[in-house]
One Martini backbone bead per residue (centre of mass of N, CA, C, O) as a GRO file, in nm:
protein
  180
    1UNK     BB    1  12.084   9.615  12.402
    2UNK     BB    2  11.933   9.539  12.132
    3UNK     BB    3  11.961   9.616  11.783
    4UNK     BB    4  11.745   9.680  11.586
    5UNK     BB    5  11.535   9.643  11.297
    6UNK     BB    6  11.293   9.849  11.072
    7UNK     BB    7  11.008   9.819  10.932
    8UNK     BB    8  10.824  10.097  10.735
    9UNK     BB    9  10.512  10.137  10.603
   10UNK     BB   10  10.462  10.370  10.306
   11UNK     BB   11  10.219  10.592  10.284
   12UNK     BB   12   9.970  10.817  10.249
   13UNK     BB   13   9.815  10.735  10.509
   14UNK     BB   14   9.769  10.869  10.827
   15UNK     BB   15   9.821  10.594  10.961
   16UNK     BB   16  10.111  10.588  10.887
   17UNK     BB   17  10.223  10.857  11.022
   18UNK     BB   18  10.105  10.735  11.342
   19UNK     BB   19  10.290  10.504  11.326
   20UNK     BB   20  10.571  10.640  11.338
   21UNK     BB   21  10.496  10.850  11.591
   22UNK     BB   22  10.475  10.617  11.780
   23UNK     BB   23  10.727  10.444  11.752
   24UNK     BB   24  10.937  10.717  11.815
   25UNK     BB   25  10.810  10.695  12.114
   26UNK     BB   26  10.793  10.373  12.205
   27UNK     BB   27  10.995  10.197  12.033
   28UNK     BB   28  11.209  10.359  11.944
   29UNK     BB   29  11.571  10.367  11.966
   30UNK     BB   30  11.852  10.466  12.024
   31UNK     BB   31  12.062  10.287  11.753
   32UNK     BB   32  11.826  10.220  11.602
   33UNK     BB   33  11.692  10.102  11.270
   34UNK     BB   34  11.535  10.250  10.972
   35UNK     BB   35  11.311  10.129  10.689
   36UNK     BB   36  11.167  10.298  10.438
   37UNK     BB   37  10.878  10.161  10.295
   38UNK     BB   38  10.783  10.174   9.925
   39UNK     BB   39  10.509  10.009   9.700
   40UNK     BB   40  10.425  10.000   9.424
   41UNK     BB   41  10.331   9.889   9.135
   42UNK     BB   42  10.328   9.665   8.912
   43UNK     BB   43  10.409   9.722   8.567
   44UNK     BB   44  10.156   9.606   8.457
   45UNK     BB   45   9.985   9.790   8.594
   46UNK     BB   46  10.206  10.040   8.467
   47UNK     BB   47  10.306  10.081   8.195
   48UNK     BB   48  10.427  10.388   8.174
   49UNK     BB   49  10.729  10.515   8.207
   50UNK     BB   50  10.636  10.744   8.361
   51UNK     BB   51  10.485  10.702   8.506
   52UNK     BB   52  10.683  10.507   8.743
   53UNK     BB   53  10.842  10.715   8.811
   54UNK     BB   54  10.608  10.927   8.921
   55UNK     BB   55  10.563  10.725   9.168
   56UNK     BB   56  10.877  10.660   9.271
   57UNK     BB   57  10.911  10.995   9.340
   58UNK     BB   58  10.673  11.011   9.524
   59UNK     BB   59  10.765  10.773   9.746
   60UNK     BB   60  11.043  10.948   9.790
   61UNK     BB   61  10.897  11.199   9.895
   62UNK     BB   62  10.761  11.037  10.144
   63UNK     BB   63  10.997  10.937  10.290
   64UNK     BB   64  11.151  11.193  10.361
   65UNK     BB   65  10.891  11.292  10.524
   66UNK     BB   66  10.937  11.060  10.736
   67UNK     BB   67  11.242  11.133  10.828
   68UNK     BB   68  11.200  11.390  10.986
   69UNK     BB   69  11.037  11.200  11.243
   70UNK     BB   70  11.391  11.090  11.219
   71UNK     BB   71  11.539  11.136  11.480
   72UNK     BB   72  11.871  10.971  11.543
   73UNK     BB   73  11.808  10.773  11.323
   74UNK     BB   74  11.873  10.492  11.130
   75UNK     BB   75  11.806  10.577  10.758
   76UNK     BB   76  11.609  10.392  10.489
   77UNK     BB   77  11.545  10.415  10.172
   78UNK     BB   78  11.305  10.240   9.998
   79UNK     BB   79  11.187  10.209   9.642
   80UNK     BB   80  10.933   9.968   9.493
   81UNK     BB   81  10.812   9.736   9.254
   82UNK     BB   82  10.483   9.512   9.384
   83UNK     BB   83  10.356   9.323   9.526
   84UNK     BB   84  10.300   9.405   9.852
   85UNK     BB   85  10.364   9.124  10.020
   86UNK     BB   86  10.619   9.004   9.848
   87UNK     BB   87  10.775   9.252   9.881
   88UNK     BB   88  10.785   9.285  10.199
   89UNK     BB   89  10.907   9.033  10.262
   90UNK     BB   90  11.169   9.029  10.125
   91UNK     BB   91  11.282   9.273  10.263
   92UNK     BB   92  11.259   9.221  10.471
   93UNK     BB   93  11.482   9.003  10.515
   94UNK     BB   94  11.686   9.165  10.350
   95UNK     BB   95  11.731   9.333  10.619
   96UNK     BB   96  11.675   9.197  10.897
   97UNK     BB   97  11.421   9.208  11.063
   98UNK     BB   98  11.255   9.242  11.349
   99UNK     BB   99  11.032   9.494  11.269
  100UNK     BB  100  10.697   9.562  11.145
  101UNK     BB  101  10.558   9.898  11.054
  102UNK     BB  102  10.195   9.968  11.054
  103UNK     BB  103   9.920  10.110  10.898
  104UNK     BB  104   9.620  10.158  10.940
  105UNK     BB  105   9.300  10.085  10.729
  106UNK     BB  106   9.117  10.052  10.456
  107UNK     BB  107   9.331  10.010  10.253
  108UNK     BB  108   9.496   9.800  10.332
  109UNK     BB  109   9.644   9.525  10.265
  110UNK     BB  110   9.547   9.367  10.542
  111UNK     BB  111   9.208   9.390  10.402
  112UNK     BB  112   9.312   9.198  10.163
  113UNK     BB  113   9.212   8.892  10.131
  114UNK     BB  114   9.448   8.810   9.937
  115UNK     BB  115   9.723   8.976  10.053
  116UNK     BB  116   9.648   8.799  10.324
  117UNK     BB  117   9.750   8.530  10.219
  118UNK     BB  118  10.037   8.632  10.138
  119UNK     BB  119  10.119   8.682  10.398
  120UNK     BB  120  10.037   8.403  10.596
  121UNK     BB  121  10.162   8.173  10.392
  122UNK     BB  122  10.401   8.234  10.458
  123UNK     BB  123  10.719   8.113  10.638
  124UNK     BB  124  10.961   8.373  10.640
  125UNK     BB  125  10.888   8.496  10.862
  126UNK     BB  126  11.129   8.706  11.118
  127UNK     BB  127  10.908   8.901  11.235
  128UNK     BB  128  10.706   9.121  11.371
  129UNK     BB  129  10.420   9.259  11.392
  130UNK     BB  130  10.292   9.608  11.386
  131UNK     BB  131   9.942   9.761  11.407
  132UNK     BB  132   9.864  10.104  11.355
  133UNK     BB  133   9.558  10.259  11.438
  134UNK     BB  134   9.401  10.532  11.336
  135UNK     BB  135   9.183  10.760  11.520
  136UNK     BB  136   8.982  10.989  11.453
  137UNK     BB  137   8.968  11.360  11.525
  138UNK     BB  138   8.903  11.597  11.621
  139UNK     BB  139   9.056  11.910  11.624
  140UNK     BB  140   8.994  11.998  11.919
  141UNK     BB  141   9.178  11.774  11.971
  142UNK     BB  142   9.492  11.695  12.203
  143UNK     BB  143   9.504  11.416  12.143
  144UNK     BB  144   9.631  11.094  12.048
  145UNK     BB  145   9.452  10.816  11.892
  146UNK     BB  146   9.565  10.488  11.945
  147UNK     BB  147   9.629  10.145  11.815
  148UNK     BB  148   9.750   9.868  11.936
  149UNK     BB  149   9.833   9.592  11.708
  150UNK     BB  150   9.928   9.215  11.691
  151UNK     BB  151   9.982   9.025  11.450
  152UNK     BB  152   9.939   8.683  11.389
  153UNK     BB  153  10.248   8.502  11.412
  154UNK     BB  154  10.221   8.176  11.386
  155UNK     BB  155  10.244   8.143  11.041
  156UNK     BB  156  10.528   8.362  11.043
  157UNK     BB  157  10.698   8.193  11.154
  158UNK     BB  158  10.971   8.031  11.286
  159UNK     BB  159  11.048   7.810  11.427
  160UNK     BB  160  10.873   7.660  11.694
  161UNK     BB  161  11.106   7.609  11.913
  162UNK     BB  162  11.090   7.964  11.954
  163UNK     BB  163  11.040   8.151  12.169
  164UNK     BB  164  10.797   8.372  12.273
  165UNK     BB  165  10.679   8.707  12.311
  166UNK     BB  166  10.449   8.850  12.482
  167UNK     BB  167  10.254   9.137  12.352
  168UNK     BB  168  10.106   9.376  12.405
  169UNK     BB  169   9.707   9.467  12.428
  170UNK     BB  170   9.599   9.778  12.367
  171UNK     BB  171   9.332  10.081  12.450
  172UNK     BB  172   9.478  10.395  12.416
  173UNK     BB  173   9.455  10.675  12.484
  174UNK     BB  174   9.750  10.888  12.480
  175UNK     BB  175   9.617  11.125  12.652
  176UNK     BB  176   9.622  10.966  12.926
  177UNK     BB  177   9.889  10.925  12.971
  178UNK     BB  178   9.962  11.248  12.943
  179UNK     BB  179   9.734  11.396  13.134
  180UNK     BB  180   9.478  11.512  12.911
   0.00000   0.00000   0.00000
């Protein structure tokens, strides 16, 4: 089997931890590397140097932790700063990503409609992207609710010419799957 490469989007948001923990369970193979990606705000919108340095800090602590959940996988931590969409889709490229994987929320990037056409209008995005939203849960659920969907790469693929792989889409909590 070909070995993935995979861009991880770290945020604060727990959508973000619980799409790492579904990845690392079901997608992610042992030999495949993950570069966790943090994007800070453009310097523009934060003046002071010192902020900068300590949300840049922030970032680095928040992926130290995301990488904790990465045993035995080949982990790269990137913290950058600058508009969100074109952050992402560059370095996804420069590090030559198979696969991008992010947790929705109400904050994400992909539900700002700015964002979404900076991001939708690429056309050198060349890699998957996998977008796993975490439902909460009251606390004495003992199984992990997550919805796994996959944005529509149709805009965002490289020449028309290579066959498409169709992904499934399911709902299913994964409490189903194992048996609780």
């Amino acid at each position: 089997m070909e070995r993935q490469r995979v861009v991880m989007m770290v945020e604060e948001a727990e959508a973000s931890r619980a799409a790492l923990e579904w990845a690392m369970r079901n997608y992610i193979r042992c030999g495949d590397s993950i570069t966790l990606l943090y994007v800070c705000p453009p310097s523009a919108l934060v003046r002071s140097r010192k902020k900068r340095r300590s949300l840049r800090l922030r970032g680095f602590h928040l992926a130290l932790s995301f990488r904790d959940l990465c045993n035995g996988i080949d982990v790269e931590i990137v913290v950058t700063e600058g508009e969100q969409a074109d952050t992402i889709i560059s370095t996804v490229n420069q590090v030559g990503a198979t696969t991008l994987i992010l947790g929705l929320h109400q904050g994400s990037f992909l539900f700002n409609c700015r964002a979404m056409n900076q991001f939708s209008n690429r056309r050198n995005l060349k890699c998957k992207v996998l977008a796993i939203k975490h439902h909460s849960m009251p606390h004495d659920a003992s199984f992990l609710n997550l919805q796994l969907s996959q944005v529509e790469t149709i805009h965002l693929c490289a020449p028309a010419a290579e066959a498409k792989v169709p992904f499934p889409m399911f709902t299913l909590p994964l409490g189903a799957l194992c048996g609780k």
